[in-house]
Amino acid sequence: MYAALFYFIAGLTVIGALGVALSTNVVYSAMSLLAALVGASGLYVFLAADFVAVVQILVYVGGILILTLFAILLTHQIAEIQVSNRSVGRLPALGLVVLLGLAMGAAILRAPWHVEPLAAATPTTYGIGDSFLNQYLLPFELASVVLLTALVGAIVLSRKELRE
Amino acid sequence: MSIGLHHFLFVSLLVFLCGLFTVLTRRNAIGVLMGVELILNSANINYIAFSRYGGGGYDGQVFSVFVIMLAAAEAAIGLAIVLGIYRQFETIDVEATDTLRG
Amino acid sequence: MSDPIAVGYLRWIILAPLIGAAINGLLGTRIQKAAGKNAIAAIAIVPVLISFVLALNAFRQLLSLPADHRFLLDSVSRWIHVGHLRVDMAFWVDPLSAVMILVVTGIGGLIHLYSVGYMHEEPSFWRFFAYLNLFMAAMLTLVLGDSLLTLFVGWEGVGLCSYALIGFWYKEWANASAAAKAFLVNRVGDFGFIVGMFALFWGLDQTGQGTLVVREIAQRAHLLDGQLLWGIALPTFITMALFVGATGKSAQIPLYVWLPDAMAGPTPVSALIHAATMVTAGVYMIGRLNFLFSMAPATLHVIATIGVLTAFFAATIGVAQYDIKKVLAYSTVSQLGFMFIAMGVGAYSAGIFHLFTHAFFKACLFLGSGSVIHALHHEQDMRHMGGLRKYMPVTFSTFFVSTLAIAGMPPFAGFFSKDEILWQAFASPHGHWWIWLVGTITAGITAFYMFRQVFMVFFGEYRGAHGGHHDDAHGSHGAHHGHAVHHPHESPGIMTTPLIVLAAGAVLVGFLNVPGGLGGSHRFETWLAPVLEPAHEAPVHEPHGLVKKVEHAAEETLEHAEHDPLEYLLMVISVLVAGGGILLAWLMYVRGKIDPSFFSDAWAGVPYRTIFNKYYVDEIYEAVFVNGALGLSKMLAAFDRVIVDGIVNGVATLTRLVSQADGAFDKYVVDGIVNGVGAVTMWVGARARAVQTGHIYSYLYAIVIGFVVIMFARLL
């Protein structure tokens, strides 16, 4: 049951990712991305990372994906032009990707991973919050600065010219 | 066979490859950004899988939150740039926008 | 300090106005359309009333307790528990915060009432009251928060509401920029506050006792003694940083510039936020942490100096202003300076007492000026007023009483509070005679410019030819442009009632703290004694000439024993100086015996022009900070252009040079022998140049191919 569920969610993730890669319509790509992101969030639940799973849904699905859809709709005169998702050079790319996949797959199988026995799954929110405010305080603060900069930058970049 | 670290690593690998393929083949800037999101997600799956199986405490999860944060910042800026490019060139095909070509 | 008494109702003092703000803020447009403005007003006023009743209840409960057990605590929930930091959402009432919540809810309630009349023509009536209620909630959080962090939440909240209300008529550019100015200047101060808060926590954490809860800080403050930060005694560092925060919020030198501009907001806002409550937050914060400030005599000297300078300079600016609200704004800055003098000489209860009395008479003055502005249809220039005594008797009498209070005339409230400060400035071990001297002169100037205002507005003949000075801040009231000749009229009862109550306060509240020398018993100071250290117990830092005698006197003051005749002498002097100011104003503006131009033209008009232009401080800030920031960003852009681009171009040039050199080497040195090698070099050069295509894909493929190669090299 556990394994079946895992394979279902993993399949959802991978099929979603394939959809992003192969779909000819960028709106379908975005929808496939949704499946992949939700699937990844399910994988996090399998890995006992409840907080990250929720953040994944909130930020990715609720934020980034919506933003992407907006951008798609804003950059196409929907009625006139077909929503294009042109791909070129699929063959060399495919070859390259397969090669890389083989190499990395081999690496995964060969590497002597250090695996510890699984601990019981416990809520992680407190621990993550604690890490943010203790061990990772500086990255955390920098991250907020980055977000602020991104926010301001996005506004500046996407507004129409105000002056003159 | 019970579900172990390898399973997650392979899922992550597949997601990564799909993302890479998307980035390599798409000519639509938004499509490229979606590929980048996939790549970031595959990295995140790795982080969390290692944090779960490697006994690293919360470090992996903390970093995956940072990655999500950066992805959000990247998406905001990236899409704003895409809009800007669109206004400038009336297209978001990344090959057409090579004005800065050296 | 003993264990707190747990109560459950303090949270509702904050929640009630918050709920009011939420209802009006979220549903205001619909309610206003469906049920009219009175419904909005009721939704806004009832919560404030509830808060006031609860505040009275807390006060009553405190009174029923013995003096050193007066301490109520309402723990709402756990908030932040990280590392050694333990902060809860908890609200407390002790004698100091009890005084503050009574002022905030009481005067706030009156101003809400007044606003119903003042704003009745405003289309977005609901928005105004939503902001006003939100402000009340934030201010009460500031006052009731039991930790510095909770206090800071309120501190930022009031800043936000102040911003929203200054820019209430945001369609006018001037208002919007005044709001932005207030917000930005406050940020500078808030930075200091945050640094102080962090340093405080850090210092206590060094000893394993880190906390931000005020009552725990009070118990552990002694642990900070002897700690150093960058070579500065830690208590001094913390208190200086916190004081920077206080100068921002309470409009002291050098961060006072936002307050006069803040007068762009509606007048009730000026009364509530920029006179009676928010701007006193800095004073309150110092009072709250007085035990820390007492540990840092150097900071106290700075505070007293800044306070007296602010009081003096703001008062001199007030002399030359013609806008009725600007005069009051500078007088607020000046009076806040007096409060800081009191804090700086360690006479905390005197400062809080002045805060208390000032809230009454200044709110009354602002509301009175609002009544005048309302009657004259948004005329604010005093040169177009005059003779309003006949038309607006209630406004005139309340305004006059409050002016007497601010001028420090006995037996009005301002006399008792200001005189206490001046006496402490002279007699406290942290004080100095020059602070007293400048303070007394400032009191005289205050009396002069306040009576100048009264005489210009209410005496003489009505000069309102009414050309229509509608340019100032009231865009939404454009409907009034049609009025040609118009007789000023008294404001409606809903506006005059708060005026009367506040004026009564301005007369009476002074008697709460009659000094022993006048047969009183210092009731207010006794009430605050469990929270605030009396000045004379603070360690003597720099004894000066009078110190022995003075210390003696200060002790006796508190024990209501026999009094130093000096105190009476100083009292008489300050009353005489204030009377002199009034007399001068009367001679100049009522009798016309002295032409004002006698002063404005003195010394070629330089002093007059300087104060008329507010010492050019805005211009200096513009030149230094605004242009400085612009210059810095230009510099960074130049850096980017010259250095960064230079590096990039340099690398490209270098690459070209290297391949040229390489080519030359091939051509001339190995020429003919290894033509093949030369051809390869040429080929690589050509390919290498092709790499810089501007095409993302070329780069991308290069990366991926490189990665694949590395992976295979490693694996095979």
JSON list of C-alpha atoms in Angstrom, two decimals, chain C residues 306-422:
[
{"chain": "C", "resi": 306, "resn": "ILE", "atom": "CA", "xyz": [18.61, 67.48, 22.96]},
{"chain": "C", "resi": 307, "resn": "GLY", "atom": "CA", "xyz": [15.39, 68.19, 24.84]},
{"chain": "C", "resi": 308, "resn": "VAL", "atom": "CA", "xyz": [16.30, 71.73, 25.79]},
{"chain": "C", "resi": 309, "resn": "LEU", "atom": "CA", "xyz": [17.69, 72.52, 22.32]},
{"chain": "C", "resi": 310, "resn": "THR", "atom": "CA", "xyz": [14.57, 71.16, 20.66]},
{"chain": "C", "resi": 311, "resn": "ALA", "atom": "CA", "xyz": [12.33, 73.06, 23.03]},
{"chain": "C", "resi": 312, "resn": "PHE", "atom": "CA", "xyz": [14.17, 76.29, 22.35]},
{"chain": "C", "resi": 313, "resn": "PHE", "atom": "CA", "xyz": [14.62, 76.07, 18.60]},
{"chain": "C", "resi": 314, "resn": "ALA", "atom": "CA", "xyz": [11.12, 74.81, 17.92]},
{"chain": "C", "resi": 315, "resn": "ALA", "atom": "CA", "xyz": [9.72, 77.65, 20.03]},
{"chain": "C", "resi": 316, "resn": "THR", "atom": "CA", "xyz": [11.68, 80.24, 18.08]},
{"chain": "C", "resi": 317, "resn": "ILE", "atom": "CA", "xyz": [10.43, 78.80, 14.80]},
{"chain": "C", "resi": 318, "resn": "GLY", "atom": "CA", "xyz": [6.89, 78.95, 16.15]},
{"chain": "C", "resi": 319, "resn": "VAL", "atom": "CA", "xyz": [7.22, 82.71, 16.57]},
{"chain": "C", "resi": 320, "resn": "ALA", "atom": "CA", "xyz": [7.38, 83.35, 12.83]},
{"chain": "C", "resi": 321, "resn": "GLN", "atom": "CA", "xyz": [4.74, 80.97, 11.53]},
{"chain": "C", "resi": 322, "resn": "TYR", "atom": "CA", "xyz": [1.43, 82.15, 10.07]},
{"chain": "C", "resi": 323, "resn": "ASP", "atom": "CA", "xyz": [-0.29, 78.82, 9.56]},
{"chain": "C", "resi": 324, "resn": "ILE", "atom": "CA", "xyz": [-2.45, 78.22, 12.62]},
{"chain": "C", "resi": 325, "resn": "LYS", "atom": "CA", "xyz": [-1.61, 74.53, 12.69]},
{"chain": "C", "resi": 326, "resn": "LYS", "atom": "CA", "xyz": [2.09, 75.00, 12.04]},
{"chain": "C", "resi": 327, "resn": "VAL", "atom": "CA", "xyz": [2.35, 77.17, 15.15]},
{"chain": "C", "resi": 328, "resn": "LEU", "atom": "CA", "xyz": [0.76, 74.40, 17.17]},
{"chain": "C", "resi": 329, "resn": "ALA", "atom": "CA", "xyz": [3.00, 71.81, 15.52]},
{"chain": "C", "resi": 330, "resn": "TYR", "atom": "CA", "xyz": [6.15, 73.65, 16.52]},
{"chain": "C", "resi": 331, "resn": "SER", "atom": "CA", "xyz": [4.76, 74.20, 19.96]},
{"chain": "C", "resi": 332, "resn": "THR", "atom": "CA", "xyz": [4.20, 70.44, 20.20]},
{"chain": "C", "resi": 333, "resn": "VAL", "atom": "CA", "xyz": [7.80, 69.79, 19.23]},
{"chain": "C", "resi": 334, "resn": "SER", "atom": "CA", "xyz": [8.83, 72.34, 21.82]},
{"chain": "C", "resi": 335, "resn": "GLN", "atom": "CA", "xyz": [6.67, 70.85, 24.59]},
{"chain": "C", "resi": 336, "resn": "LEU", "atom": "CA", "xyz": [7.97, 67.37, 23.75]},
{"chain": "C", "resi": 337, "resn": "GLY", "atom": "CA", "xyz": [11.38, 68.92, 24.26]},
{"chain": "C", "resi": 338, "resn": "PHE", "atom": "CA", "xyz": [10.30, 69.88, 27.76]},
{"chain": "C", "resi": 339, "resn": "MET", "atom": "CA", "xyz": [9.28, 66.29, 28.42]},
{"chain": "C", "resi": 340, "resn": "PHE", "atom": "CA", "xyz": [12.69, 65.10, 27.30]},
{"chain": "C", "resi": 341, "resn": "ILE", "atom": "CA", "xyz": [14.34, 67.66, 29.56]},
{"chain": "C", "resi": 342, "resn": "ALA", "atom": "CA", "xyz": [12.48, 66.04, 32.44]},
{"chain": "C", "resi": 343, "resn": "MET", "atom": "CA", "xyz": [13.50, 62.57, 31.31]},
{"chain": "C", "resi": 344, "resn": "GLY", "atom": "CA", "xyz": [17.08, 63.70, 30.83]},
{"chain": "C", "resi": 345, "resn": "VAL", "atom": "CA", "xyz": [17.42, 65.14, 34.31]},
{"chain": "C", "resi": 346, "resn": "GLY", "atom": "CA", "xyz": [16.01, 61.92, 35.72]},
{"chain": "C", "resi": 347, "resn": "ALA", "atom": "CA", "xyz": [12.72, 63.52, 36.77]},
{"chain": "C", "resi": 348, "resn": "TYR", "atom": "CA", "xyz": [10.69, 60.84, 35.03]},
{"chain": "C", "resi": 349, "resn": "SER", "atom": "CA", "xyz": [7.43, 61.46, 36.82]},
{"chain": "C", "resi": 350, "resn": "ALA", "atom": "CA", "xyz": [7.63, 65.16, 35.98]},
{"chain": "C", "resi": 351, "resn": "GLY", "atom": "CA", "xyz": [8.03, 64.26, 32.32]},
{"chain": "C", "resi": 352, "resn": "ILE", "atom": "CA", "xyz": [5.10, 61.88, 32.38]},
{"chain": "C", "resi": 353, "resn": "PHE", "atom": "CA", "xyz": [3.05, 64.48, 34.20]},
{"chain": "C", "resi": 354, "resn": "HIS", "atom": "CA", "xyz": [3.79, 67.03, 31.51]},
{"chain": "C", "resi": 355, "resn": "LEU", "atom": "CA", "xyz": [2.85, 64.42, 28.93]},
{"chain": "C", "resi": 356, "resn": "PHE", "atom": "CA", "xyz": [-0.44, 64.02, 30.76]},
{"chain": "C", "resi": 357, "resn": "THR", "atom": "CA", "xyz": [-1.33, 67.70, 31.04]},
{"chain": "C", "resi": 358, "resn": "HIS", "atom": "CA", "xyz": [0.01, 68.48, 27.58]},
{"chain": "C", "resi": 359, "resn": "ALA", "atom": "CA", "xyz": [-2.34, 65.87, 26.12]},
{"chain": "C", "resi": 360, "resn": "PHE", "atom": "CA", "xyz": [-5.28, 67.86, 27.45]},
{"chain": "C", "resi": 361, "resn": "PHE", "atom": "CA", "xyz": [-4.37, 71.38, 26.51]},
{"chain": "C", "resi": 362, "resn": "LYS", "atom": "CA", "xyz": [-2.68, 70.56, 23.23]},
{"chain": "C", "resi": 363, "resn": "ALA", "atom": "CA", "xyz": [-5.55, 68.37, 22.08]},
{"chain": "C", "resi": 364, "resn": "CYS", "atom": "CA", "xyz": [-7.88, 71.23, 23.03]},
{"chain": "C", "resi": 365, "resn": "LEU", "atom": "CA", "xyz": [-5.75, 73.73, 21.10]},
{"chain": "C", "resi": 366, "resn": "PHE", "atom": "CA", "xyz": [-5.66, 71.56, 18.01]},
{"chain": "C", "resi": 367, "resn": "LEU", "atom": "CA", "xyz": [-9.35, 70.85, 18.13]},
{"chain": "C", "resi": 368, "resn": "GLY", "atom": "CA", "xyz": [-9.96, 74.56, 18.68]},
{"chain": "C", "resi": 369, "resn": "SER", "atom": "CA", "xyz": [-7.86, 75.40, 15.65]},
{"chain": "C", "resi": 370, "resn": "GLY", "atom": "CA", "xyz": [-9.81, 72.74, 13.78]},
{"chain": "C", "resi": 371, "resn": "SER", "atom": "CA", "xyz": [-13.01, 74.42, 14.83]},
{"chain": "C", "resi": 372, "resn": "VAL", "atom": "CA", "xyz": [-11.67, 77.72, 13.49]},
{"chain": "C", "resi": 373, "resn": "ILE", "atom": "CA", "xyz": [-10.53, 76.09, 10.26]},
{"chain": "C", "resi": 374, "resn": "HIS", "atom": "CA", "xyz": [-13.89, 74.43, 9.92]},
{"chain": "C", "resi": 375, "resn": "ALA", "atom": "CA", "xyz": [-15.74, 77.67, 10.49]},
{"chain": "C", "resi": 376, "resn": "LEU", "atom": "CA", "xyz": [-13.64, 79.52, 7.95]},
{"chain": "C", "resi": 377, "resn": "HIS", "atom": "CA", "xyz": [-13.93, 76.74, 5.41]},
{"chain": "C", "resi": 378, "resn": "HIS", "atom": "CA", "xyz": [-10.37, 75.56, 5.49]},
{"chain": "C", "resi": 379, "resn": "GLU", "atom": "CA", "xyz": [-8.62, 78.84, 5.90]},
{"chain": "C", "resi": 380, "resn": "GLN", "atom": "CA", "xyz": [-5.43, 78.21, 7.88]},
{"chain": "C", "resi": 381, "resn": "ASP", "atom": "CA", "xyz": [-3.53, 81.46, 7.47]},
{"chain": "C", "resi": 382, "resn": "MET", "atom": "CA", "xyz": [-3.80, 83.52, 10.64]},
{"chain": "C", "resi": 383, "resn": "ARG", "atom": "CA", "xyz": [-3.40, 86.74, 8.64]},
{"chain": "C", "resi": 384, "resn": "HIS", "atom": "CA", "xyz": [-6.86, 86.09, 7.23]},
{"chain": "C", "resi": 385, "resn": "MET", "atom": "CA", "xyz": [-8.45, 85.55, 10.62]},
{"chain": "C", "resi": 386, "resn": "GLY", "atom": "CA", "xyz": [-9.11, 87.89, 13.51]},
{"chain": "C", "resi": 387, "resn": "GLY", "atom": "CA", "xyz": [-12.02, 88.94, 15.66]},
{"chain": "C", "resi": 388, "resn": "LEU", "atom": "CA", "xyz": [-13.38, 85.43, 15.87]},
{"chain": "C", "resi": 389, "resn": "ARG", "atom": "CA", "xyz": [-14.07, 85.95, 19.59]},
{"chain": "C", "resi": 390, "resn": "LYS", "atom": "CA", "xyz": [-17.45, 87.40, 18.66]},
{"chain": "C", "resi": 391, "resn": "TYR", "atom": "CA", "xyz": [-18.43, 84.66, 16.27]},
{"chain": "C", "resi": 392, "resn": "MET", "atom": "CA", "xyz": [-17.11, 81.63, 18.10]},
{"chain": "C", "resi": 393, "resn": "PRO", "atom": "CA", "xyz": [-17.41, 82.21, 21.85]},
{"chain": "C", "resi": 394, "resn": "VAL", "atom": "CA", "xyz": [-17.07, 78.56, 22.92]},
{"chain": "C", "resi": 395, "resn": "THR", "atom": "CA", "xyz": [-14.07, 77.91, 20.73]},
{"chain": "C", "resi": 396, "resn": "PHE", "atom": "CA", "xyz": [-12.51, 81.15, 21.89]},
{"chain": "C", "resi": 397, "resn": "SER", "atom": "CA", "xyz": [-12.91, 80.51, 25.60]},
{"chain": "C", "resi": 398, "resn": "THR", "atom": "CA", "xyz": [-11.65, 76.94, 25.45]},
{"chain": "C", "resi": 399, "resn": "PHE", "atom": "CA", "xyz": [-8.75, 77.96, 23.25]},
{"chain": "C", "resi": 400, "resn": "PHE", "atom": "CA", "xyz": [-7.91, 80.81, 25.57]},
{"chain": "C", "resi": 401, "resn": "VAL", "atom": "CA", "xyz": [-7.93, 78.59, 28.65]},
{"chain": "C", "resi": 402, "resn": "SER", "atom": "CA", "xyz": [-5.68, 76.05, 26.96]},
{"chain": "C", "resi": 403, "resn": "THR", "atom": "CA", "xyz": [-3.34, 78.80, 25.84]},
{"chain": "C", "resi": 404, "resn": "LEU", "atom": "CA", "xyz": [-3.06, 79.99, 29.43]},
{"chain": "C", "resi": 405, "resn": "ALA", "atom": "CA", "xyz": [-2.28, 76.40, 30.37]},
{"chain": "C", "resi": 406, "resn": "ILE", "atom": "CA", "xyz": [0.46, 75.98, 27.78]},
{"chain": "C", "resi": 407, "resn": "ALA", "atom": "CA", "xyz": [1.91, 79.37, 28.67]},
{"chain": "C", "resi": 408, "resn": "GLY", "atom": "CA", "xyz": [2.33, 78.11, 32.22]},
{"chain": "C", "resi": 409, "resn": "MET", "atom": "CA", "xyz": [0.04, 80.54, 33.97]},
{"chain": "C", "resi": 410, "resn": "PRO", "atom": "CA", "xyz": [-1.08, 79.45, 37.41]},
{"chain": "C", "resi": 411, "resn": "PRO", "atom": "CA", "xyz": [-3.29, 77.72, 38.28]},
{"chain": "C", "resi": 412, "resn": "PHE", "atom": "CA", "xyz": [-3.71, 76.02, 34.92]},
{"chain": "C", "resi": 413, "resn": "ALA", "atom": "CA", "xyz": [-2.37, 72.54, 34.25]},
{"chain": "C", "resi": 414, "resn": "GLY", "atom": "CA", "xyz": [0.69, 73.60, 32.29]},
{"chain": "C", "resi": 415, "resn": "PHE", "atom": "CA", "xyz": [1.94, 75.70, 35.18]},
{"chain": "C", "resi": 416, "resn": "PHE", "atom": "CA", "xyz": [2.27, 72.76, 37.52]},
{"chain": "C", "resi": 417, "resn": "SER", "atom": "CA", "xyz": [3.83, 70.37, 35.03]},
{"chain": "C", "resi": 418, "resn": "LYS", "atom": "CA", "xyz": [6.20, 72.82, 33.37]},
{"chain": "C", "resi": 419, "resn": "ASP", "atom": "CA", "xyz": [7.26, 74.35, 36.63]},
{"chain": "C", "resi": 420, "resn": "GLU", "atom": "CA", "xyz": [8.01, 70.93, 38.03]},
{"chain": "C", "resi": 421, "resn": "ILE", "atom": "CA", "xyz": [10.24, 70.22, 35.04]},
{"chain": "C", "resi": 422, "resn": "LEU", "atom": "CA", "xyz": [12.06, 73.52, 35.31]}
]
